[in-house]
Each structure stands twice: as C-alpha cells, then as structure tokens.
Coordinates of C-alpha atoms in Angstrom, one line a residue:
X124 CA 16.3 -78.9 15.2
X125 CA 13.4 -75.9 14.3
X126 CA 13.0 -72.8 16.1
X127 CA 10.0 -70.6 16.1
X128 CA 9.9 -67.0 16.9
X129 CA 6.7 -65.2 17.1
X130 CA 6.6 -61.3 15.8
X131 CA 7.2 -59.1 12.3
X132 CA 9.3 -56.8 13.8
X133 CA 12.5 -55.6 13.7
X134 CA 13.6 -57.7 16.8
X135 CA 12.1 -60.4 15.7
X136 CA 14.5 -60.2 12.6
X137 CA 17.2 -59.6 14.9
X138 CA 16.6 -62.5 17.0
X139 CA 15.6 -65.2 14.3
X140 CA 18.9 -63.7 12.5
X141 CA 21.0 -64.6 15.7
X142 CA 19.3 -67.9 15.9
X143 CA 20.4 -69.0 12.5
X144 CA 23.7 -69.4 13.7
X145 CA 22.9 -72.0 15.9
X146 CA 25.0 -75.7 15.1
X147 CA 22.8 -78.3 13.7
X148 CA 19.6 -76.0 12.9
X149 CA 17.2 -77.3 10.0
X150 CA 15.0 -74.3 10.2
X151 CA 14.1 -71.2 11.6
X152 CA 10.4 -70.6 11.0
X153 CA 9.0 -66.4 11.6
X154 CA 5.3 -65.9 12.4
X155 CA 4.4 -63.8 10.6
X156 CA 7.9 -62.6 9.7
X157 CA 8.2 -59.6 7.6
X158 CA 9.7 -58.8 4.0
X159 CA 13.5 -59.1 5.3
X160 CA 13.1 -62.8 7.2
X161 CA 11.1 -63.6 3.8
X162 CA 14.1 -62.6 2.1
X163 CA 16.5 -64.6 4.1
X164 CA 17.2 -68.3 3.2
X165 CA 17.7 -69.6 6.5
X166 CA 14.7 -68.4 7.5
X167 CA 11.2 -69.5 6.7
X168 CA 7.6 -67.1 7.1
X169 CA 4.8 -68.9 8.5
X170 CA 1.3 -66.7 8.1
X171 CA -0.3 -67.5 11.4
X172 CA -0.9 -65.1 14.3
X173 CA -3.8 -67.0 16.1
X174 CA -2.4 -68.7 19.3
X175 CA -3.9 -72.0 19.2
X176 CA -2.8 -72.0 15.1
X177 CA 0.5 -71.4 16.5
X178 CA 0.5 -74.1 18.9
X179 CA -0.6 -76.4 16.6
X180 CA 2.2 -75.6 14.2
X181 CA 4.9 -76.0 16.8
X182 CA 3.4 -79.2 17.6
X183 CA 3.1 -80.1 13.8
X184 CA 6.3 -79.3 12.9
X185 CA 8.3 -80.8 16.2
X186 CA 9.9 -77.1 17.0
X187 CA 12.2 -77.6 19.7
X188 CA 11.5 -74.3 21.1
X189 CA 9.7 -71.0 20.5
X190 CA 10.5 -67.6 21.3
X191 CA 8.1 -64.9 21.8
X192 CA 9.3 -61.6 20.4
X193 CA 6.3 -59.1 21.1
X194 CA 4.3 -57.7 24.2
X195 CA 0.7 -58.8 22.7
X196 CA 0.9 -62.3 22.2
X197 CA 2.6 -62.7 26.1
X198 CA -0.3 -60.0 27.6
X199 CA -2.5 -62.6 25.7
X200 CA -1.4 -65.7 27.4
X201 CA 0.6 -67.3 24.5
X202 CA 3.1 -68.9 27.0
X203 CA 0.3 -70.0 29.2
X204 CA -1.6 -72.0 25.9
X205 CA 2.4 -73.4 25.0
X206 CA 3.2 -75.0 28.6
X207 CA -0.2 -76.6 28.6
X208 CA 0.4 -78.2 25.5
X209 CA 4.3 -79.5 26.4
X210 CA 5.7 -77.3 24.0
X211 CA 8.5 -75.7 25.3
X212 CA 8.0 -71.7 24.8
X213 CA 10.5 -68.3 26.5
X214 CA 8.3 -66.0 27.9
X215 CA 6.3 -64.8 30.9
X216 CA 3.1 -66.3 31.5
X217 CA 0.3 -64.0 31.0
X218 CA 0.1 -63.4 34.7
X219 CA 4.0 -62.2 35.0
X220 CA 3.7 -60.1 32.1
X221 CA 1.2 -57.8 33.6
X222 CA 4.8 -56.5 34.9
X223 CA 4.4 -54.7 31.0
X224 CA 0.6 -54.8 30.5
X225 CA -0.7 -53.1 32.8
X226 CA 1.2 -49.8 34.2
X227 CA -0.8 -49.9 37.6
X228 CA 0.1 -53.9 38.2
X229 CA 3.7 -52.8 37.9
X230 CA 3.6 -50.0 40.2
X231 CA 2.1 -51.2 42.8
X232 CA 4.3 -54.2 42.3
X233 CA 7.4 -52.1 43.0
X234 CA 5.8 -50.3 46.0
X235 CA 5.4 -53.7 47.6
X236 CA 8.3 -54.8 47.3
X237 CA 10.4 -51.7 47.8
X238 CA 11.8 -51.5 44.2
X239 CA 13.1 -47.6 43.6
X240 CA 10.3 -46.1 41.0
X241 CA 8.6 -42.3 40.5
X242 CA 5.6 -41.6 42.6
X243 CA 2.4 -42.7 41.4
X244 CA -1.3 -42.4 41.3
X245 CA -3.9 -43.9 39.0
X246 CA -7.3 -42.9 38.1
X247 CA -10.3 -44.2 36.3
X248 CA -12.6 -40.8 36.5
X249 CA -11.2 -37.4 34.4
X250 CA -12.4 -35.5 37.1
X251 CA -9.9 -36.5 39.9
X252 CA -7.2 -37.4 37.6
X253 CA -7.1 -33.7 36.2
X254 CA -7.6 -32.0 40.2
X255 CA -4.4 -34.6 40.9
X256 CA -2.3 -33.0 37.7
X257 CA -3.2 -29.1 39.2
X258 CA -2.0 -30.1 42.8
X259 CA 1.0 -31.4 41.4
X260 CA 1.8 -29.1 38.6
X261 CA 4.3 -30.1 35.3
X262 CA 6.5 -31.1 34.5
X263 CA 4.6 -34.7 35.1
X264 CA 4.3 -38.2 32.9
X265 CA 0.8 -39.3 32.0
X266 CA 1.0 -43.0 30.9
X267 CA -2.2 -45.1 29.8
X268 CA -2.5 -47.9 31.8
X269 CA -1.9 -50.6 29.2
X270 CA -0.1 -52.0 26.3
X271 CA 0.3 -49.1 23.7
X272 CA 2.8 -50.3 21.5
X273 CA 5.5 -47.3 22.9
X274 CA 3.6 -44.9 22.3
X275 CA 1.3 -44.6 25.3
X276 CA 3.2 -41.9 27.2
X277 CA 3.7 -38.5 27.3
X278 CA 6.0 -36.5 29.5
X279 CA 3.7 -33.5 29.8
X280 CA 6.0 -30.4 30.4
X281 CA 2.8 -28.0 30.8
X282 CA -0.4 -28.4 33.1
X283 CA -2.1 -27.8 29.8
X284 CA 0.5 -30.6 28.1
X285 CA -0.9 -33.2 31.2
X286 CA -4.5 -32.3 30.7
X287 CA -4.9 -32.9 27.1
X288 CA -2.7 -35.8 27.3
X289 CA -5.0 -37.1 30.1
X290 CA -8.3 -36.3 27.7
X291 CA -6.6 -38.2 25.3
X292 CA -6.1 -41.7 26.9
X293 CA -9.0 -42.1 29.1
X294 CA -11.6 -41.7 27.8
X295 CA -13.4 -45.2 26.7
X296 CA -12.6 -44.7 23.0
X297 CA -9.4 -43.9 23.8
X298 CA -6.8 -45.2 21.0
X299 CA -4.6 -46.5 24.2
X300 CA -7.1 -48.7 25.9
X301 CA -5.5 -51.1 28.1
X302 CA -5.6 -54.6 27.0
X303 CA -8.2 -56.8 29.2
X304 CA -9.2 -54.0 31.5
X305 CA -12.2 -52.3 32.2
X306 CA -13.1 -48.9 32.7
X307 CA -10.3 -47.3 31.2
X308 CA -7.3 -46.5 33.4
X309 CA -4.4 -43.7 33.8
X310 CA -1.3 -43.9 35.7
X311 CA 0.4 -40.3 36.4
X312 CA 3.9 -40.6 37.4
X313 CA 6.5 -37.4 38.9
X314 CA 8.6 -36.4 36.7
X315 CA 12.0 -37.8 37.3
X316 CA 15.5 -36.1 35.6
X317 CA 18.3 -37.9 34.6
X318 CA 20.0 -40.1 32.2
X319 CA 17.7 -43.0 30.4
X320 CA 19.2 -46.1 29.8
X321 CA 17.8 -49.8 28.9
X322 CA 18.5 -52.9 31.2
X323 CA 17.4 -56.0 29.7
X324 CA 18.3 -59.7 30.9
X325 CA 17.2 -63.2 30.7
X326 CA 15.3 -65.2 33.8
X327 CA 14.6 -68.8 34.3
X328 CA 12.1 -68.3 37.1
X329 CA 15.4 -67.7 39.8
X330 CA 18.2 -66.9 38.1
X331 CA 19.4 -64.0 36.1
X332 CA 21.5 -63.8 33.1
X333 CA 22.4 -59.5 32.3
X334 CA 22.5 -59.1 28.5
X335 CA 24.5 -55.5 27.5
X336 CA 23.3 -52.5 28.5
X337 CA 22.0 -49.7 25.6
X338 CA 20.3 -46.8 25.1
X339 CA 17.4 -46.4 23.3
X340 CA 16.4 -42.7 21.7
X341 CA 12.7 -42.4 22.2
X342 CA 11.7 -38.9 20.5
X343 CA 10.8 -38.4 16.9
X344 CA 13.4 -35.9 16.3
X345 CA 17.3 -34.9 16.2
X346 CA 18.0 -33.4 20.4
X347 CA 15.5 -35.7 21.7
X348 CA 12.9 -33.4 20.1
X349 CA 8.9 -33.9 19.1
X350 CA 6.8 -36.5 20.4
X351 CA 8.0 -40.2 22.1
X352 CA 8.4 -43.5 19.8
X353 CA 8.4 -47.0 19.7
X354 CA 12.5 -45.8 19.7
X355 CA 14.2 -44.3 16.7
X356 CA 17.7 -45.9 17.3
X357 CA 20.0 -47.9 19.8
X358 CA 23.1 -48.3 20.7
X359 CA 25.0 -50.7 22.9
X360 CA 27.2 -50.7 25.6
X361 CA 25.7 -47.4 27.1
X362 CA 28.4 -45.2 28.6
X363 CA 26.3 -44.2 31.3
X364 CA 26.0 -48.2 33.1
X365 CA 29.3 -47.7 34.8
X366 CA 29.7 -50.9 36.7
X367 CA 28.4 -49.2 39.6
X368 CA 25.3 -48.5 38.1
X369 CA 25.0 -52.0 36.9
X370 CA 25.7 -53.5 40.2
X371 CA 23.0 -51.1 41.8
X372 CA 20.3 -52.0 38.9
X373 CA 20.8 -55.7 39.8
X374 CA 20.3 -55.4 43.3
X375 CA 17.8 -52.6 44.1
X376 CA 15.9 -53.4 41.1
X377 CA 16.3 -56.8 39.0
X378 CA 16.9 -59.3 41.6
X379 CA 13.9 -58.0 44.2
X380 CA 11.9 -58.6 40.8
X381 CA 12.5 -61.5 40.4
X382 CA 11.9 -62.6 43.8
X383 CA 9.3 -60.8 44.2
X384 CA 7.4 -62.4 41.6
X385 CA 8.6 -66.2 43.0
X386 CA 7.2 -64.9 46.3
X387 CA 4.1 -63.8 45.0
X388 CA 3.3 -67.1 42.8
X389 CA 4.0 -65.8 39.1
X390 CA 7.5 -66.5 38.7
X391 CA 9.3 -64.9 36.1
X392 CA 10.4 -66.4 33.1
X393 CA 11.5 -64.8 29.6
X394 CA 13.6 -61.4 28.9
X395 CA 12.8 -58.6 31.4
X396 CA 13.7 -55.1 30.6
X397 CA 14.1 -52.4 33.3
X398 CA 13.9 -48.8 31.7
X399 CA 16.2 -47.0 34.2
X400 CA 16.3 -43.3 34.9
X401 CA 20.0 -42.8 36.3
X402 CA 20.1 -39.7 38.3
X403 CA 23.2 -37.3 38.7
X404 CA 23.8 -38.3 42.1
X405 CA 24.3 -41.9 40.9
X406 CA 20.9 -43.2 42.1
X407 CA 18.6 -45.3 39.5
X408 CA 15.0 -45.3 39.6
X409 CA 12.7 -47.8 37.4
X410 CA 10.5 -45.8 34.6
X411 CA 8.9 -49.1 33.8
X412 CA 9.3 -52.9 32.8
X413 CA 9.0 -54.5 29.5
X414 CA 8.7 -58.2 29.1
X415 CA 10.6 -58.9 26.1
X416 CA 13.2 -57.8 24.6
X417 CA 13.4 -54.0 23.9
X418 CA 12.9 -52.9 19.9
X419 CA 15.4 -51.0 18.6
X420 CA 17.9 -52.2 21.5
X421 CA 17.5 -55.5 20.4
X422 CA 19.0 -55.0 17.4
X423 CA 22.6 -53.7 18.3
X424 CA 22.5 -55.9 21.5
X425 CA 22.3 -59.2 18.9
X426 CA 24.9 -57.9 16.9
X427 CA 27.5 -57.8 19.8
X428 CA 26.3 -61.5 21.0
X429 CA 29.5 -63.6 20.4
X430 CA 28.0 -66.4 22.3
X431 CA 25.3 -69.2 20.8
X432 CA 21.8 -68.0 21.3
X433 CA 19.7 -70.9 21.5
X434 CA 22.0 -72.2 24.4
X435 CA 21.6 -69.1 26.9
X436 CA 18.1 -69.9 25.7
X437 CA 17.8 -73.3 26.1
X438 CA 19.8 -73.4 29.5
X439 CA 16.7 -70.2 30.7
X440 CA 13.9 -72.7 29.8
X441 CA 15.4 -75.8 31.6
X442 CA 16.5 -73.2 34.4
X443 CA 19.9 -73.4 34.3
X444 CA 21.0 -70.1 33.7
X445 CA 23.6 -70.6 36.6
X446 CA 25.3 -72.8 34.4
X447 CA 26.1 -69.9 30.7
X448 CA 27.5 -67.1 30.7
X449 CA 27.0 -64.3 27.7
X450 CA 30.1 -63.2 26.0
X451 CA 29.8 -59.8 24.0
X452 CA 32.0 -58.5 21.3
X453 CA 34.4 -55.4 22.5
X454 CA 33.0 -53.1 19.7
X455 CA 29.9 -50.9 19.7
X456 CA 26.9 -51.6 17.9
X457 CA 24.9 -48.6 16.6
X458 CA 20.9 -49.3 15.0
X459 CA 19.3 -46.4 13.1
X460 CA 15.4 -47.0 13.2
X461 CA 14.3 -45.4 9.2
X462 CA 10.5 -44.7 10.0
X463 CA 7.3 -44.2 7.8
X464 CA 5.8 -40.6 6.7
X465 CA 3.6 -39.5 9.4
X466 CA 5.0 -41.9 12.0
X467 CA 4.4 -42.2 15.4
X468 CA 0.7 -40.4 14.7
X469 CA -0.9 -42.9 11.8
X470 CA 2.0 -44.1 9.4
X471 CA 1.7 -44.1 6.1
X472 CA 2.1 -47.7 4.9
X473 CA 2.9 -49.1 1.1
X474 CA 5.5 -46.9 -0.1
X475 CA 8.0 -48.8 -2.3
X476 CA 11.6 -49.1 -0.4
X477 CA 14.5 -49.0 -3.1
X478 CA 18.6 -49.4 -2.5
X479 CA 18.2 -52.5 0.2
X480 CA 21.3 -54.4 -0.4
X481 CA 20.7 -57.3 -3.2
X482 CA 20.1 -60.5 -1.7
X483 CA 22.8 -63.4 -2.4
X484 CA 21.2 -67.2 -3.3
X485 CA 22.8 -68.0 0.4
X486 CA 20.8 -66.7 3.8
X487 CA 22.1 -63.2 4.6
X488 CA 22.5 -59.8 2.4
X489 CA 25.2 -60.2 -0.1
X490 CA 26.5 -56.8 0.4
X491 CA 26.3 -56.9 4.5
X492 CA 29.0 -57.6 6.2
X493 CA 29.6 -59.1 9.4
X494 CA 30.1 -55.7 10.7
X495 CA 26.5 -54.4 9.5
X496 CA 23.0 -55.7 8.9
X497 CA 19.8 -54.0 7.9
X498 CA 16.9 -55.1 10.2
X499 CA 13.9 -55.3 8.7
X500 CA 10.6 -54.2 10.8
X501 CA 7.6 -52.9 9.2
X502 CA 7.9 -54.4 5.4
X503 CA 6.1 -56.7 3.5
X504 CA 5.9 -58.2 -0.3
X505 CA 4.3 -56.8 -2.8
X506 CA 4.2 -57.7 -6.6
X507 CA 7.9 -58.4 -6.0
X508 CA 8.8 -55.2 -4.5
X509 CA 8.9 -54.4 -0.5
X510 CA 7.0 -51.7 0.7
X511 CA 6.3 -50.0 4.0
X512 CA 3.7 -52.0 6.5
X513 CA 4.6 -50.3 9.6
X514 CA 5.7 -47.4 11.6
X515 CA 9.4 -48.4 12.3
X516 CA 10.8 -49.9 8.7
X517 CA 14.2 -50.7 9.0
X518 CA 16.9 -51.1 11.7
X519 CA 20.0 -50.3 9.4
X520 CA 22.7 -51.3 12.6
X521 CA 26.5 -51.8 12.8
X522 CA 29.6 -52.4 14.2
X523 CA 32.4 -50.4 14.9
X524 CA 35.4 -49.3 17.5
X525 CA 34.5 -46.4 18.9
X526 CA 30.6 -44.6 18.7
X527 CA 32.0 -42.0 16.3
X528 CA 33.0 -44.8 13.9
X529 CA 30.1 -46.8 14.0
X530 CA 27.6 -43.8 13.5
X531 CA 29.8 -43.0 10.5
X532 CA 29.3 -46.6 9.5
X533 CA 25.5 -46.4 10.3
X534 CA 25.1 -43.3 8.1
X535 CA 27.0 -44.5 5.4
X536 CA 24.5 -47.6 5.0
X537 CA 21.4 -45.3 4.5
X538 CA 22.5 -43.5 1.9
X539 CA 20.7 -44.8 -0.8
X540 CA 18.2 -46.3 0.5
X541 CA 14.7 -44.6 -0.2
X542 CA 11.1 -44.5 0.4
X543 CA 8.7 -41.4 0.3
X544 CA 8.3 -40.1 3.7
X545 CA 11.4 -41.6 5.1
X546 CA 12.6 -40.2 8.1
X547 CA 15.1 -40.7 11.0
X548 CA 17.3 -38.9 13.5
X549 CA 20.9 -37.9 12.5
X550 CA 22.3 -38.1 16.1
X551 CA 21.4 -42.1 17.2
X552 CA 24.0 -42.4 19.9
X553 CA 24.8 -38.3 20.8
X554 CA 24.7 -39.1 24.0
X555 CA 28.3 -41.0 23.7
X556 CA 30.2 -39.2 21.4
X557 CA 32.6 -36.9 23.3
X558 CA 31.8 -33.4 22.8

C-alpha cells in the first residue's frame, strides 16, 4: 500500500510521520516534503506541486489514498480534479472549503444556519469600511477576506490600529488578496473576549469523528505579545474544553456545519477545524473554520494518536466514521514552533540549522524518542546541510505527564539547536500550568 500526502509543512511531517505506522505500508510518498520527510527513511519526497502532475502520480504509482495537508491546494480544487479521476483523496471539495477561503462565505454560512459567531460586515470600498470601524470603535478584528496563510488578521485594539490595518488589506495590491475573488474584500468582525481554543475533527460527508482538543498560541511573543502568526506552539488536551464545552461545540457549532453543508449541496468531507472563543460565562462562539488540520496543533495532536491513522482515514473516505473510534494517549503533548529571523513580516530564509538530532540508517531520529519528535516545517537541502525555507522551521514537540513536565521536556530539546535569527516563545502552554 502507498500513501500520499500533499504539503512541506510541519503538519504535513506530522501526518506522513503518523502514517508510517500503518501495517503493511510500502511507502509513504511527501509532495513536496521538506528537509525532515527527506531525511526520514520511510518516507519518500516527490517534487511536484502542480495538481494534474499530482494526479497523474497517484494514478502512476497505484496510491491507495492521498491526504491533503494545506489550505491552497483544497481552495484550488485538488479534491475536486482527484474524485474525477477515481483516485481516492481526504479533503473538501473546492466548493466546501470556501468554509476557510473565503471569510465572507463562512459568515454568512453561519448566520444562515444559526451557528454562534461575532457580528460581521464586509466591504469592498475603503470608504464605508473605515465610516463602519468609527461607528463601531476598537477594540475590533479586521480580517482579509481570503486565504492568508495565518496571517491575514489583525485584532486592532485602536481605531487607528483598524484603519491602517484596513489600508493594508484592501487595497488591490494588497499582500492578502483573496484567492479567486474579485475586487478585493474585508470582513470586520466585534471583538469577542475570552479563552481561544482549537476544535478539529474528521467528516465523511455525515458523520463526525472529534480528534483532541488543543490550543494554539498565535502571537509572536512571550504573554501573547506582538503581532498574530501562522501559531508559534501547541499543546494538547486544552484545559479549557471541559466536557461541557465539548459537548456545546459539537452541537451549537460542528454538527449544524455539517448539516448545513449536506443541506445546502457541498457536503463536507476532510478535517474541519472550529477556532472557538470560549467565553467566561461558558458560552463558545466560532472565530472561524479551517479546512484542514490546524499547524502547529497538528503536531502534538499526532503525537497523542494511539489509534492507526490510515483507518480513521480510510473508514472517513468510505463514510464510515460511525464504525472507529480515536483513542488518545493519557499524557500531554507540548509543540514549540522555532521560527525564522524576521518572521511573520518577510522571513529570512537559507540560514544553516545545526544540533538536529543525527539521523539513524532506520526511518526516525536516532536520538528521538517515542516521547519526542522534531517536526520539520520550513527546511530544505542544501549542499548537504538544511537550511531555513520558511517562516515556521521546526516543531520540536513532546510528551509528558503533566504540562510543566512536558514544557521542561520541550525546552530541553532546543537547547542546542541553532540558526541565526532563531526565535520562539518561552511560555508554549502558560495558559495550563497552575499558577
């Protein structure tokens, strides 16, 4: 049996990773992988990022099924181009994943169909879209209508915060122009207090399979400081999903998804993640969908997966997820996201990366454990040396008993490991740790 999966970044590691477990694999293949799936003997690089290449290659190589790890290729119609072909594929179809491409699809989505979410208006013109930010005054969120890799967001705290923001991201050069949309469009949200945390489970087009909840840390900086990432770190179970919160999350907001999109004719198909903003009175509002799962949470969630990937995923794409259940290791799982010099503006990319862990003649790092793994992201091969290629490097993610122990654990694996401009938050997981 061969697997694809379809990304070079972190999660994509994590997941082709998980994959290689599976009984009776020949090969995972990564397109286009990154330096730590090139360095991993049970998996195998494949430089091809053109859809119809990729399809081809499935079809070539008899892959049993492919997994789609990024937002682009699904906004893009990759699952769409697969299906047509009979080659089985785990994903939305570029019609569902408007859900993540385009901000305005989503909200207006949720209104319909009564899903809890902040109010909303969008705007194609400055001039109405900066009279809208005076009458409601700051704090308010200014997002860019579509796919910006993360980083197409900004929770303005200032009128004069919104306004510039807004200058920003509409205008037509804007660097967050929405993908396959024309003029340029702005959604501008109320500000909504509370706890973040990140929902994420697995659809067959009915039924739902929850994956474990985490926490993502989007700012730059120690104290949730400086400007929003792609996410700097993860960890998973997060404290605040009580089982009440769960339970409400499932049916106020996953489960009306879901059906709503049957109802509507795109049924929904692939991982679906729910950022939730869980207020102090208990209630949870949605801050927005992904459709995929969620990089850095990815990372930590894999690590705690005791059961056999490809069979939640294989039971999803015949849909059967009735039939599997998930079963999660006890421990927490901590990632640590090590980012490039001058990342989340323009990241500096080709800086040499010493003290990885040596890689053994077998798949795996030699000098990882089963308790730890460093998750490569934004690396790539160069005269035998790996160097930075991206904003978000390394993942460097572990397990441990309690938060405190598995930070410590965490910590402990980066020192050493070097690249100019490295940077990274000290407190991935604060929001656990008793104080």
């Amino acid at each position: 049996m061969k697997l694809l999966v379809i990304g070079s970044g972190g999660r994509e590691h994590a997941l082709a990773w998980c994959l290689a477990k599976t009984p009776g694999l020949q090969k995972v293949f990564v397109a286009p992988g990154n330096a730590g799936t090139a360095a991993d003997r049970a998996l195998e690089n494949v430089a091809i990022t053109d859809l119809d290449a990729l399809a081809d290659f499935a079809e070539e190589q008899k892959v049993s099924l492919t997994i789609v790890g990024p937002e682009a290729p699904l906004a893009a119609g990759i699952v769409n181009l697969f299906r047509a072909r009979g080659l089985k594929i785990f994903g939305p179809s570029k019609e569902a994943a408007q859900l993540e491409s385009s901000k305005d699809f989503a909200k207006r989505f949720m209104a319909r169909h009564g899903i809890p979410t902040a109010c909303f208006a969008t705007f194609s013109e400055r001039a109405p879209a900066h009279a809208y930010i005076d009458q409601q005054g700051a704090p308010i969120v200014i997002k860019a209508d579509g796919l910006a890799a993360g980083k197409g967001v900004v929770v303005a705290m200032t009128r004069d915060e919104a306004h510039a923001a807004l200058d920003r991201m509409l205008p037509a050069e804007s660097t967050y122009a929405p993908t396959g949309s024309t003029p340029a469009q702005v959604v501008i949200e109320e500000f909504l207090e509370g706890e973040e945390a990140s929902f994420i489970v697995m659809v067959d087009g009915k039924d739902v399979l929850p994956l474990a909840s985490s926490q993502d840390h989007k700012r730059i900086g120690d104290g949730d400081s400086g400007p929003n990432t792609g996410g700097m770190g993860a960890y998973s179970p997060a404290l605040v999903v009580t089982p009440e919160v769960h339970a409400k999350a499932m049916r106020e907001i996953i489960l009306p998804t879901v059906r709503g999109m049957a109802a509507e004719g795109t049924p929904y198909t692939g991982f679906l993640y729910a950022g939730l903003m869980i207020g102090k009175d208990g209630s949870v509002k949605t801050v927005e969908f992904n459709c995929r799962l969620g990089d850095p949470e990815a990372q930590p969630i894999l690590m705690r997966l005791k059961s056999d990937l490809f069979t939640l995923l294989d039971h999803a794409v015949a849909g059967k997820l009735d039939q599997v259940e998930a079963s999660w290791d006890r421990r927490v799982a901590l990632g640590v996201v090590l980012a490039a010099a001058n990342y989340p503006g323009t990241p500096r990319t080709g800086d040499v990366i010493s003290g990885l862990p040596k890689v053994s003649e077998y798949s795996e790092y030699s000098e990882d454990s089963e308790d730890s793994h460093i998750f490569h992201g934004g690396t790539s091969e160069r005269d035998g040396q790996t160097v930075t290629a991206g904003g978000r490097v390394l993942c460097v993610t572990a397990l441990g008993d309690n938060v405190k122990r598995t930070q410590k654990r965490a910590y402990d694996l980066i020192v050493g490991i070097h690249f100019d401009g490295m940077q990274y938050r000290h407190d991935i997981g604060h929001r656990a740790v008793p104080r």
